[in-house]
Coordinates of C-alpha atoms in Angstrom, one line a residue:
Chain A
M30 CA 8.3 -35.4 -13.6
T31 CA 5.9 -33.1 -15.2
K32 CA 6.6 -30.5 -17.8
T33 CA 5.6 -27.7 -15.3
T34 CA 8.3 -28.5 -12.8
R35 CA 10.9 -29.2 -15.4
C36 CA 11.2 -25.7 -16.7
A37 CA 14.2 -23.6 -17.3
H38 CA 15.4 -21.5 -14.3
A39 CA 16.7 -18.3 -15.7
A40 CA 19.5 -16.5 -13.8
G41 CA 18.0 -14.3 -11.1
D42 CA 15.0 -16.6 -10.5
H43 CA 13.6 -16.7 -6.9
V44 CA 11.3 -19.7 -7.0
C45 CA 9.0 -21.0 -4.3
W46 CA 7.8 -24.6 -4.3
A47 CA 5.6 -26.4 -1.9
Y48 CA 6.8 -29.9 -2.8
P49 CA 4.3 -32.8 -2.5
D50 CA 6.7 -35.7 -1.7
E51 CA 10.3 -36.8 -1.5
E52 CA 10.6 -38.2 -4.9
S53 CA 9.4 -35.0 -6.6
R54 CA 11.8 -32.9 -4.4
R55 CA 14.8 -35.2 -5.4
E56 CA 14.0 -34.8 -9.0
V57 CA 13.4 -31.1 -8.9
F58 CA 16.6 -30.4 -6.8
A59 CA 18.7 -32.3 -9.1
D60 CA 17.2 -30.8 -12.2
F61 CA 17.6 -27.3 -10.7
L62 CA 21.2 -27.6 -9.8
R63 CA 22.2 -29.4 -13.0
T64 CA 20.9 -26.3 -14.8
G65 CA 23.4 -24.3 -12.8
L66 CA 26.3 -26.5 -13.6
A67 CA 25.7 -25.7 -17.4
A68 CA 25.4 -22.0 -16.5
Q69 CA 28.8 -22.0 -14.7
Q70 CA 27.2 -21.1 -11.4
R71 CA 28.4 -22.2 -8.0
L72 CA 25.8 -24.6 -6.5
V73 CA 24.6 -24.5 -3.0
L74 CA 22.5 -27.1 -1.3
I75 CA 20.7 -26.2 1.9
A76 CA 18.9 -29.0 3.6
P77 CA 18.5 -30.9 6.8
D78 CA 21.1 -33.6 7.0
P79 CA 23.0 -32.3 3.8
E80 CA 25.3 -35.4 3.6
R81 CA 22.4 -37.7 3.1
R82 CA 20.6 -35.2 0.7
L83 CA 23.7 -34.8 -1.5
E84 CA 23.5 -38.6 -1.9
S85 CA 19.8 -39.0 -2.3
D86 CA 19.0 -35.9 -4.3
L87 CA 22.1 -35.4 -6.4
A88 CA 24.5 -38.4 -6.6
S89 CA 21.7 -40.7 -7.3
A90 CA 20.5 -38.5 -10.2
G91 CA 24.0 -38.8 -11.8
L92 CA 25.7 -35.7 -10.5
P93 CA 29.4 -36.2 -9.6
V94 CA 28.8 -34.8 -6.1
R95 CA 32.3 -35.7 -4.7
K96 CA 34.1 -34.1 -7.6
L97 CA 31.9 -31.0 -7.5
L98 CA 32.5 -30.6 -3.8
R99 CA 36.2 -31.1 -4.2
D100 CA 36.4 -28.5 -7.1
G101 CA 34.4 -26.0 -5.1
R102 CA 31.5 -26.0 -7.6
L103 CA 29.1 -27.3 -4.9
V104 CA 28.8 -26.4 -1.3
A105 CA 26.2 -27.7 1.2
F106 CA 25.0 -26.4 4.5
S107 CA 22.4 -27.8 6.9
T108 CA 19.2 -25.8 7.2
E109 CA 19.8 -25.1 10.9
D110 CA 23.3 -23.8 10.2
A111 CA 22.2 -21.6 7.3
Y112 CA 19.1 -20.1 8.8
L113 CA 19.0 -20.8 12.6
P114 CA 22.4 -20.5 13.9
D115 CA 22.1 -20.4 17.7
G116 CA 18.5 -21.2 17.2
T117 CA 17.6 -17.7 16.0
F118 CA 17.0 -16.3 12.6
D119 CA 18.8 -13.0 11.5
A120 CA 17.6 -11.9 8.0
D121 CA 20.4 -9.2 7.8
A122 CA 23.0 -11.8 8.5
R123 CA 21.6 -14.3 6.1
L124 CA 21.4 -11.8 3.3
A125 CA 24.9 -10.6 4.0
A126 CA 26.2 -14.2 3.9
Y127 CA 24.5 -14.6 0.4
C128 CA 26.1 -11.4 -0.8
A129 CA 29.5 -12.8 0.4
L130 CA 28.9 -16.0 -1.3
I131 CA 28.0 -14.4 -4.6
E132 CA 31.1 -12.2 -4.4
G133 CA 33.3 -15.2 -3.6
A134 CA 31.8 -17.1 -6.6
L135 CA 32.3 -14.3 -8.9
A136 CA 35.9 -13.9 -7.7
D137 CA 36.5 -17.6 -8.4
G138 CA 35.2 -17.3 -12.0
F139 CA 31.6 -18.5 -11.6
S140 CA 28.8 -16.7 -13.3
G141 CA 26.8 -16.5 -10.0
V142 CA 25.3 -18.6 -7.3
R143 CA 22.4 -21.1 -7.5
V144 CA 20.8 -22.2 -4.2
A145 CA 18.4 -25.1 -3.7
A146 CA 17.1 -24.9 -0.2
D147 CA 14.8 -27.0 1.8
A148 CA 13.5 -24.5 4.4
T149 CA 10.6 -26.6 5.8
A150 CA 12.2 -26.5 9.2
V151 CA 12.3 -22.7 9.2
L152 CA 8.7 -22.1 8.2
A153 CA 7.6 -24.3 11.0
E154 CA 9.6 -22.2 13.5
P155 CA 7.0 -20.4 15.9
G156 CA 7.0 -16.7 15.6
L157 CA 8.8 -16.5 12.3
D158 CA 5.9 -16.2 10.0
T159 CA 6.0 -12.6 8.8
A160 CA 9.7 -12.2 9.6
W161 CA 10.5 -15.2 7.4
S162 CA 8.3 -13.8 4.5
S163 CA 9.9 -10.4 4.8
Y164 CA 13.2 -12.1 4.4
E165 CA 12.0 -13.9 1.4
L166 CA 10.9 -10.6 -0.1
R167 CA 14.3 -9.2 0.4
A168 CA 15.9 -12.3 -1.2
D169 CA 13.4 -11.7 -4.1
L170 CA 14.9 -8.3 -4.4
L171 CA 18.4 -9.6 -4.0
A172 CA 17.9 -11.8 -7.1
T173 CA 17.1 -8.7 -9.2
R174 CA 20.4 -7.1 -8.3
L175 CA 22.9 -9.9 -8.2
P176 CA 23.5 -13.2 -10.1
F177 CA 21.6 -15.2 -7.6
S178 CA 19.0 -17.8 -8.2
A179 CA 17.2 -19.8 -5.5
L180 CA 14.7 -22.5 -5.3
C181 CA 12.9 -22.3 -1.9
A182 CA 11.3 -25.7 -1.2
Y183 CA 8.9 -26.4 1.6
D184 CA 7.3 -29.8 2.4
R185 CA 3.6 -28.9 1.9
H186 CA 2.5 -31.6 4.4
A187 CA 4.7 -30.2 7.2
C188 CA 3.9 -26.5 6.9
A189 CA 0.7 -24.6 7.9
A190 CA -1.4 -23.6 4.9
D191 CA -1.5 -19.9 5.7
R192 CA 2.4 -19.8 6.2
L193 CA 2.8 -21.4 2.8
E194 CA 0.5 -19.0 1.2
L195 CA 2.3 -16.1 2.6
V196 CA 5.8 -17.4 1.6
H197 CA 4.5 -18.0 -1.9
A198 CA 3.1 -14.4 -2.2
V199 CA 6.6 -13.0 -1.9
H200 CA 8.4 -14.9 -4.6
S201 CA 8.6 -13.9 -8.2
R202 CA 7.8 -17.3 -9.3
S203 CA 6.4 -20.4 -7.9
L204 CA 6.3 -24.0 -9.0
G205 CA 3.3 -25.9 -8.3
N206 CA 1.8 -27.7 -11.3
G207 CA -1.6 -26.0 -10.4
H208 CA -1.3 -26.9 -6.7
A209 CA 0.4 -23.8 -5.5
P210 CA -1.3 -22.6 -2.3
G211 CA -3.5 -19.8 -3.3
S212 CA -2.6 -16.6 -1.5
P213 CA -5.1 -13.9 -2.3
F214 CA -2.4 -11.3 -2.7
R215 CA 1.2 -11.3 -4.0
L216 CA 4.0 -8.8 -3.4
H217 CA 7.3 -9.5 -5.1
A218 CA 10.2 -7.8 -6.9
L219 CA 10.0 -6.8 -10.6
D220 CA 13.4 -5.2 -10.5
H221 CA 15.7 -3.6 -8.0
E222 CA 13.3 -0.7 -7.3
R223 CA 10.0 -2.0 -8.4
L224 CA 7.6 -4.2 -6.4
L225 CA 4.4 -5.7 -7.8
L226 CA 1.4 -5.9 -5.5
A227 CA -1.2 -8.0 -7.2
G228 CA -4.4 -10.0 -6.4
E229 CA -6.7 -9.2 -3.6
L230 CA -5.7 -7.3 -0.5
D231 CA -8.1 -7.0 2.4
F232 CA -8.1 -6.6 6.2
R233 CA -6.9 -10.1 6.8
H234 CA -3.6 -9.4 5.2
A235 CA -3.3 -5.7 5.7
E236 CA -0.9 -5.8 8.6
V237 CA 1.2 -8.4 7.0
L238 CA 1.6 -6.3 3.9
R239 CA 2.5 -3.4 6.0
S240 CA 5.3 -5.5 7.7
L241 CA 6.5 -6.8 4.3
L242 CA 6.8 -3.4 2.7
T243 CA 8.4 -1.8 5.8
A244 CA 11.0 -4.6 6.0
S245 CA 12.0 -4.3 2.4
A246 CA 12.5 -0.5 2.4
P247 CA 16.1 -0.6 3.5
D248 CA 17.0 -2.7 0.4
L249 CA 15.5 -0.3 -2.1
P250 CA 17.1 2.9 -3.6
R251 CA 13.6 4.1 -4.2
L252 CA 10.2 2.5 -4.4
R253 CA 8.0 2.1 -7.3
L254 CA 5.0 -0.1 -6.2
D255 CA 3.1 -1.4 -9.2
V256 CA -0.5 -1.9 -8.4
S257 CA -1.8 -2.5 -12.0
R258 CA -2.6 -6.1 -11.2
L259 CA -4.3 -5.3 -7.8
S260 CA -7.9 -6.6 -8.5
F261 CA -9.3 -5.6 -5.2
V262 CA -8.2 -3.6 -2.1
D263 CA -10.4 -2.5 0.9
A264 CA -10.1 0.4 3.2
A265 CA -7.9 -1.6 5.7
G266 CA -5.6 -2.6 2.8
M267 CA -5.3 1.0 1.5
S268 CA -4.6 2.2 5.0
A269 CA -1.8 -0.4 5.6
L270 CA -0.4 0.6 2.2
A271 CA -0.5 4.4 3.2
K272 CA 1.1 3.7 6.5
A273 CA 3.9 1.6 5.0
L274 CA 4.6 4.0 2.2
T275 CA 4.7 6.9 4.8
H276 CA 7.5 4.9 6.5
A277 CA 9.2 4.4 3.2
C278 CA 8.8 8.1 2.3
E279 CA 10.9 8.9 5.4
R280 CA 13.7 6.7 4.3
L281 CA 13.8 6.7 0.5
S282 CA 14.5 9.4 -2.1
S283 CA 11.2 8.8 -3.7
V284 CA 8.1 6.6 -3.5
S285 CA 5.5 6.1 -6.1
I286 CA 2.3 4.0 -6.7
E287 CA 2.2 3.0 -10.4
G288 CA -0.5 1.6 -12.7
A289 CA -3.3 2.7 -10.3
S290 CA -6.8 2.0 -11.6
E291 CA -9.5 4.8 -11.6
R292 CA -11.1 3.1 -8.7
F293 CA -7.8 2.8 -6.7
C294 CA -7.2 6.6 -7.2
R295 CA -10.7 7.5 -6.2
I296 CA -10.7 5.4 -3.0
W297 CA -7.1 6.5 -2.1
S298 CA -8.3 10.2 -2.5
L299 CA -11.7 9.6 -0.5
L300 CA -9.6 8.2 2.4
G301 CA -7.5 11.4 2.3
F302 CA -4.3 9.6 1.5
D303 CA -3.7 11.7 -1.6
T304 CA -2.9 14.8 0.5
A305 CA -1.7 13.0 3.7
I306 CA 1.5 11.6 2.2
E307 CA 4.0 12.4 -0.4
V308 CA 3.5 9.5 -2.7
E309 CA 3.4 10.1 -6.4
L310 CA 0.3 8.3 -7.7
V311 CA 0.6 7.3 -11.4
A312 CA -2.7 6.3 -12.9
E313 CA -3.1 3.3 -15.3
G314 CA -2.0 4.1 -18.7
A315 CA 0.0 7.2 -17.8
S316 CA 3.6 7.1 -18.6
Chain B
M3 CA -25.5 34.5 23.4
T4 CA -22.3 32.8 24.4
A5 CA -19.3 32.0 22.4
G6 CA -18.8 28.6 20.7
F7 CA -20.9 26.9 18.0
R8 CA -24.1 28.6 17.4
H9 CA -26.7 26.4 15.5
E10 CA -29.7 28.3 14.6
A11 CA -33.0 27.4 12.9
L12 CA -34.6 29.9 10.7
L13 CA -38.4 29.2 10.1
Y14 CA -39.5 31.0 7.0
E15 CA -42.6 31.0 4.7
G16 CA -41.8 30.9 1.1
N17 CA -38.9 32.0 -1.1
E18 CA -39.1 35.7 -0.4
A19 CA -38.9 35.1 3.4
F20 CA -36.1 32.7 2.7
V21 CA -34.0 35.4 0.9
R22 CA -34.9 38.1 3.5
G23 CA -33.9 35.9 6.5
T24 CA -30.8 34.3 5.0
G25 CA -29.8 37.5 3.3
S26 CA -29.7 39.6 6.5
F27 CA -27.8 36.8 8.2
V28 CA -25.1 36.8 5.5
R29 CA -25.0 40.6 5.3
E30 CA -24.4 40.6 9.0
G31 CA -21.4 38.4 8.6
L32 CA -20.0 40.4 5.7
D33 CA -20.3 43.5 7.8
A34 CA -18.3 41.9 10.5
D35 CA -15.7 40.8 7.8
E36 CA -16.5 37.1 8.4
T37 CA -16.0 34.2 6.0
V38 CA -19.4 33.0 4.7
L39 CA -20.4 29.8 3.1
V40 CA -24.0 29.1 1.9
V41 CA -25.1 25.5 1.2
V42 CA -28.6 25.5 -0.3
D43 CA -30.1 24.2 -3.6
R44 CA -29.2 25.7 -7.0
A45 CA -32.4 27.8 -7.3
K46 CA -32.0 29.4 -3.9
I47 CA -28.3 30.2 -4.5
E48 CA -29.5 32.1 -7.6
M49 CA -32.2 33.9 -5.5
L50 CA -29.8 34.8 -2.8
R51 CA -27.1 36.0 -5.3
D52 CA -29.6 38.4 -6.9
H53 CA -30.6 39.7 -3.5
L54 CA -27.1 40.2 -2.3
G55 CA -25.9 41.8 -5.7
D56 CA -22.3 42.8 -5.6
D57 CA -21.9 41.5 -2.1
A58 CA -22.4 38.0 -3.4
R59 CA -18.8 38.0 -4.7
H60 CA -17.7 37.8 -1.0
V61 CA -19.8 34.7 -0.4
S62 CA -18.9 31.1 -1.2
F63 CA -21.8 28.8 -2.4
E64 CA -22.2 25.0 -2.6
D65 CA -25.2 23.1 -4.1
M66 CA -26.8 21.2 -1.4
S67 CA -28.4 18.8 -3.8
A68 CA -24.9 17.8 -4.9
V69 CA -22.8 17.9 -1.7
G70 CA -25.6 16.9 0.7
R71 CA -27.3 14.3 -1.4
N72 CA -26.2 11.9 1.4
P73 CA -26.7 14.2 4.4
A74 CA -23.9 12.4 6.3
R75 CA -21.4 14.2 4.0
I76 CA -22.5 17.6 5.2
I77 CA -20.7 17.6 8.6
P78 CA -17.3 16.8 6.9
L79 CA -18.0 19.7 4.6
W80 CA -18.5 22.1 7.5
R81 CA -15.4 20.6 9.2
R82 CA -13.4 21.5 6.2
F83 CA -14.8 25.0 6.2
V84 CA -14.0 25.5 9.8
A85 CA -10.5 23.7 9.5
A86 CA -9.6 25.9 6.5
Q87 CA -10.0 29.1 8.7
A88 CA -8.0 27.7 11.7
G89 CA -5.5 30.3 12.8
S90 CA -7.4 33.2 11.1
R91 CA -8.9 35.8 13.2
K92 CA -11.9 36.1 10.9
G93 CA -15.3 34.9 12.2
L94 CA -17.2 32.3 10.3
R95 CA -20.8 31.7 9.4
G96 CA -22.7 29.3 7.3
V97 CA -26.2 28.8 5.9
G98 CA -27.2 25.2 5.4
E99 CA -30.6 23.9 4.2
P100 CA -30.4 20.1 4.2
I101 CA -34.2 19.5 4.5
D102 CA -36.7 20.4 1.9
A103 CA -40.0 18.8 0.9
R104 CA -38.3 16.8 -2.0
R105 CA -36.4 14.6 0.5
S106 CA -37.7 10.9 0.6
P107 CA -39.1 9.8 4.0
D108 CA -35.9 7.8 4.7
A109 CA -33.5 10.8 3.7
L110 CA -35.6 13.1 5.8
V111 CA -35.0 11.0 8.9
E112 CA -31.3 11.0 8.2
C113 CA -31.2 14.7 7.5
E114 CA -32.8 15.2 10.9
R115 CA -30.2 13.0 12.5
H116 CA -27.6 15.1 10.8
E117 CA -29.1 18.3 12.2
S118 CA -28.9 16.7 15.6
L119 CA -25.3 15.6 15.2
L120 CA -24.2 19.0 14.1
N121 CA -24.5 20.0 17.8
V122 CA -22.3 17.1 18.7
A123 CA -19.7 17.7 16.1
F124 CA -19.0 21.3 16.8
H125 CA -20.0 21.9 20.4
D126 CA -16.4 21.8 21.7
G127 CA -14.7 23.5 18.6
P128 CA -14.1 27.1 17.6
S129 CA -16.8 29.8 17.5
W130 CA -18.9 30.1 14.4
S131 CA -22.6 30.3 13.5
L132 CA -24.7 28.1 11.3
L133 CA -28.2 29.1 10.1
C134 CA -30.5 26.3 9.0
P135 CA -33.6 27.6 7.1
Y136 CA -36.9 25.5 7.2
D137 CA -39.7 26.4 4.9
T138 CA -42.8 26.2 7.0
R139 CA -45.0 26.5 4.0
S140 CA -43.9 23.2 2.3
L141 CA -42.7 21.2 5.2
P142 CA -45.1 19.3 7.5
A143 CA -45.5 20.4 11.1
S144 CA -43.8 17.3 12.5
V145 CA -40.6 18.2 10.5
I146 CA -40.7 21.8 12.0
E147 CA -41.1 20.4 15.5
E148 CA -38.2 18.1 15.1
A149 CA -36.2 21.1 13.7
L150 CA -36.9 23.0 17.0
R151 CA -35.7 19.9 18.9
N152 CA -32.4 20.0 17.0
H153 CA -31.4 23.7 17.3
P154 CA -30.3 25.2 20.5
C155 CA -31.2 28.7 18.9
T156 CA -33.8 30.1 16.6
R157 CA -33.5 33.4 14.6
N158 CA -36.1 35.9 14.2
G159 CA -34.1 38.8 13.1
R160 CA -31.7 38.1 16.0
P161 CA -30.6 34.7 17.6
E162 CA -32.7 33.6 20.6
V163 CA -32.3 30.6 22.9
N164 CA -34.7 27.8 21.9
P165 CA -36.3 26.1 25.0
A166 CA -37.5 23.1 22.7
F167 CA -33.8 22.0 22.1
R168 CA -33.4 18.4 23.1
G169 CA -29.9 18.9 24.7
L170 CA -26.5 17.7 23.7
E171 CA -26.7 14.4 25.5
S172 CA -29.9 13.3 23.7
C173 CA -28.3 14.4 20.4
A174 CA -25.4 12.1 21.0
A175 CA -27.5 9.1 22.2
P176 CA -27.5 6.0 20.1
F177 CA -30.0 6.3 17.1
D178 CA -32.5 3.6 17.4
I179 CA -35.5 4.8 15.2
P180 CA -36.7 1.5 13.5
L181 CA -36.0 1.0 9.9
A182 CA -38.8 -0.1 7.6
E183 CA -39.0 -3.8 7.3
P184 CA -37.2 -5.2 4.3
P185 CA -39.4 -6.8 1.7
P186 CA -39.8 -10.6 2.2
S187 CA -38.1 -11.1 -1.2
A188 CA -34.8 -9.7 0.0
T189 CA -31.9 -12.0 -0.6
R190 CA -30.1 -13.0 2.6
F191 CA -26.3 -13.9 3.0
V192 CA -24.4 -15.0 6.1
V193 CA -21.1 -13.2 6.3
D194 CA -18.1 -15.6 6.2
R195 CA -14.6 -14.1 6.6
D196 CA -13.2 -16.5 4.1
R197 CA -15.8 -16.0 1.4
L198 CA -15.8 -12.2 1.2
A199 CA -14.8 -12.3 -2.5
E200 CA -18.0 -14.4 -3.3
L201 CA -20.0 -11.9 -1.3
R202 CA -18.7 -9.0 -3.3
A203 CA -19.3 -10.8 -6.6
E204 CA -22.9 -11.6 -5.5
V205 CA -23.6 -8.0 -4.5
A206 CA -22.2 -6.6 -7.8
R207 CA -24.1 -9.1 -9.8
H208 CA -27.4 -8.2 -7.9
A209 CA -26.6 -4.5 -8.4
E210 CA -26.1 -4.8 -12.1
A211 CA -29.1 -6.9 -12.6
H212 CA -31.0 -4.1 -11.1
G213 CA -29.6 -1.6 -13.5
L214 CA -26.7 0.0 -11.6
G215 CA -23.7 0.7 -13.7
G216 CA -20.4 -1.3 -13.3
R217 CA -18.8 1.4 -11.3
E218 CA -21.8 1.8 -8.9
A219 CA -22.1 -1.9 -8.7
D220 CA -18.4 -2.2 -7.6
D221 CA -18.9 0.7 -5.2
L222 CA -21.8 -1.1 -3.5
A223 CA -19.7 -4.4 -3.4
L224 CA -16.8 -2.5 -1.7
V225 CA -19.3 -0.9 0.8
V226 CA -20.9 -4.2 1.6
H227 CA -17.4 -5.7 2.1
E228 CA -16.5 -2.8 4.5
L229 CA -19.7 -3.4 6.5
A230 CA -19.0 -7.1 6.6
T231 CA -15.5 -6.4 7.7
N232 CA -16.9 -4.3 10.6
S233 CA -19.3 -7.2 11.4
I234 CA -16.5 -9.7 11.5
R235 CA -14.0 -7.4 13.6
H236 CA -16.4 -5.5 15.8
G237 CA -19.8 -7.1 15.5
G238 CA -19.4 -10.3 17.2
G239 CA -17.5 -12.1 14.4
A240 CA -20.5 -12.7 12.2
G241 CA -23.3 -10.8 10.3
E242 CA -26.2 -11.1 8.0
L243 CA -26.6 -9.2 4.8
L244 CA -30.0 -8.5 3.2
L245 CA -30.1 -7.3 -0.3
W246 CA -33.0 -6.0 -2.3
S247 CA -34.1 -3.3 -4.8
D248 CA -36.6 -0.6 -4.2
G249 CA -37.5 1.3 -7.5
P250 CA -34.3 2.8 -8.8
R251 CA -32.4 2.0 -5.7
V252 CA -30.4 -1.1 -4.7
V253 CA -30.5 -1.4 -0.8
A254 CA -28.2 -3.5 1.3
E255 CA -28.4 -4.0 5.0
M256 CA -25.8 -5.5 7.3
R257 CA -27.1 -6.7 10.7
D258 CA -24.9 -8.0 13.5
R259 CA -24.5 -8.2 17.3
G260 CA -22.3 -5.0 17.4
R261 CA -23.5 -1.5 18.4
I262 CA -21.9 1.6 16.9
V263 CA -21.8 3.8 19.8
D264 CA -19.8 6.7 18.3
P265 CA -22.5 9.1 17.1
L266 CA -20.1 10.6 14.5
A267 CA -19.0 7.2 13.1
G268 CA -18.7 7.7 9.4
R269 CA -18.6 11.5 9.5
V270 CA -15.0 11.9 10.5
Q271 CA -12.4 11.9 7.8
P272 CA -10.0 9.1 8.6
G273 CA -6.3 9.6 8.3
L274 CA -2.9 8.0 8.8
E275 CA -3.2 8.2 12.5
T276 CA -6.5 6.5 12.7
T277 CA -7.0 2.8 13.0
G278 CA -10.6 2.4 12.0
G279 CA -13.6 4.4 10.8
Y280 CA -12.7 3.8 7.1
G281 CA -15.5 1.5 6.2
L282 CA -18.5 3.9 7.3
W283 CA -16.7 6.8 5.8
L284 CA -16.5 5.1 2.5
A285 CA -20.1 4.0 2.7
N286 CA -21.1 7.7 3.2
H287 CA -19.1 8.8 0.3
L288 CA -20.0 6.1 -2.2
C289 CA -23.7 5.7 -1.2
D290 CA -26.7 8.0 -1.6
L291 CA -28.0 7.3 1.8
V292 CA -26.7 5.4 4.9
Q293 CA -28.8 4.6 7.9
I294 CA -26.9 3.5 11.0
R295 CA -29.0 2.1 13.9
A296 CA -27.8 0.9 17.3
Y297 CA -30.5 -1.2 19.1
R298 CA -30.2 -2.7 22.5
D299 CA -29.2 -6.2 21.2
G300 CA -27.2 -5.2 18.1
G301 CA -27.1 -2.9 15.2
A302 CA -27.9 -2.4 11.5
V303 CA -26.3 -0.3 8.7
R304 CA -28.6 0.1 5.6
V305 CA -27.0 1.6 2.5
H306 CA -28.9 2.9 -0.6
L307 CA -27.4 3.4 -4.1
A308 CA -29.5 4.6 -6.9
R309 CA -29.4 4.3 -10.7
D310 CA -28.2 7.5 -12.3

């Protein structure tokens, strides 16, 4: 294993990983969950055929799987049961299940929940592309609010590159050893009310960005969108942003764009969005 | 004369006649308690102010060389003027002189297109009058002839129907006046939807190498990106960019198989409700001159950005 993948996973991490092979996945899963044991977290393994994975990924790495299961320190679910009960994916139900899991763990004296999930099968589901990434963004927000850490692993050989790019874009962190799929933009949580929009946003991802922001609005008390690391945005991107923030304005007590460059402010105003919506635009360097 | 938009040409000889002709038009408006905006160059603003004396306080002025540097920004200005008075019972009138002898040949053609499109932009809106002065002493006869083709009315003390007007349909027809050939040294790029970041970097590098500041270079890169986006989405999925410099100006031209058929494309403020039209709007507001052409087998958009 490389130094890049064997890094400490702080509580609240929501990490994405497109794993290159079975061996790496086994090592990283074992390492990730072992860290949780030391941190007094309840461990969760989500994988296809979880019985076999408990053996291959954890027991063979020296973790006392049977004892951990018996003591309630480890639980396992199949990917299908966790994400696709009845063959359909329900983001609200999944997030509610995590909240219940965290509550239960805290009640049982654990410090939180730590999930290692192999969600390859979900990412391959037809029609779930944007819906899944919207869910992952909401999970990213969940990890800022509650003692919840998750490693979301996807077999990079079994997933379409554009889907992997998008799912990476909505995680606060990604493992990759330099091979992480390169999404041109990223949108993830900084804290419970702040999202970071970074990289390059153009017409190719404008509608996706709009869906992601719209889907995450119900989980936010208010929205502060940090654009200080947005290196390029075109008119279609700005328009999608304006439309999503208009939607957010109707639902949240306040919406602001923070860290906007002089260029961002100028184009935003040229397109008339400065007067069209009630978003507070905070320029770069302003406090 | 009928209600609706009245677009009048005022042919005058020299500054004194300018002041007399526009002054009486403005006074007529003030006497009728109308809202008046005058968009001419700085020197003429001062002349007209002197002539109007105290009455000038009731008139708004804008410097044409600033707001109308790119003539495609003038229709949006008049639209804002008209919109600001919506619901008011007061009448409106404006004076706009987009064309003078200092305009470059390229800009002159675009100014004439602008004059023609004013008829399209306002024909079905509220009533107001716009007077466009033309200095027959300094402008060539061909420009005056074109001015007469673009104005339904002329003014000689009072408005008169102009039989030389080309008609609304002709004004709204696709604009296909050929553009001057780019120099053979122009750099060519094929637009690729997955390599737009490289294209932007290349345009910005070229622009800076030809003396544009960082901000202008980034503006041009954004405009080229928008034009390339239009080619990808509406222009048959592909396009070709030509890039060259011409004295103090950097020029970029996007060619594709699409045809921009909306005559007012780029002259209508986009908003939250619109799904497109952002790219040409940005081009018009970030560049000094934008030339949109729709030919039978495709189209071209040429943009110019000059060193300050």
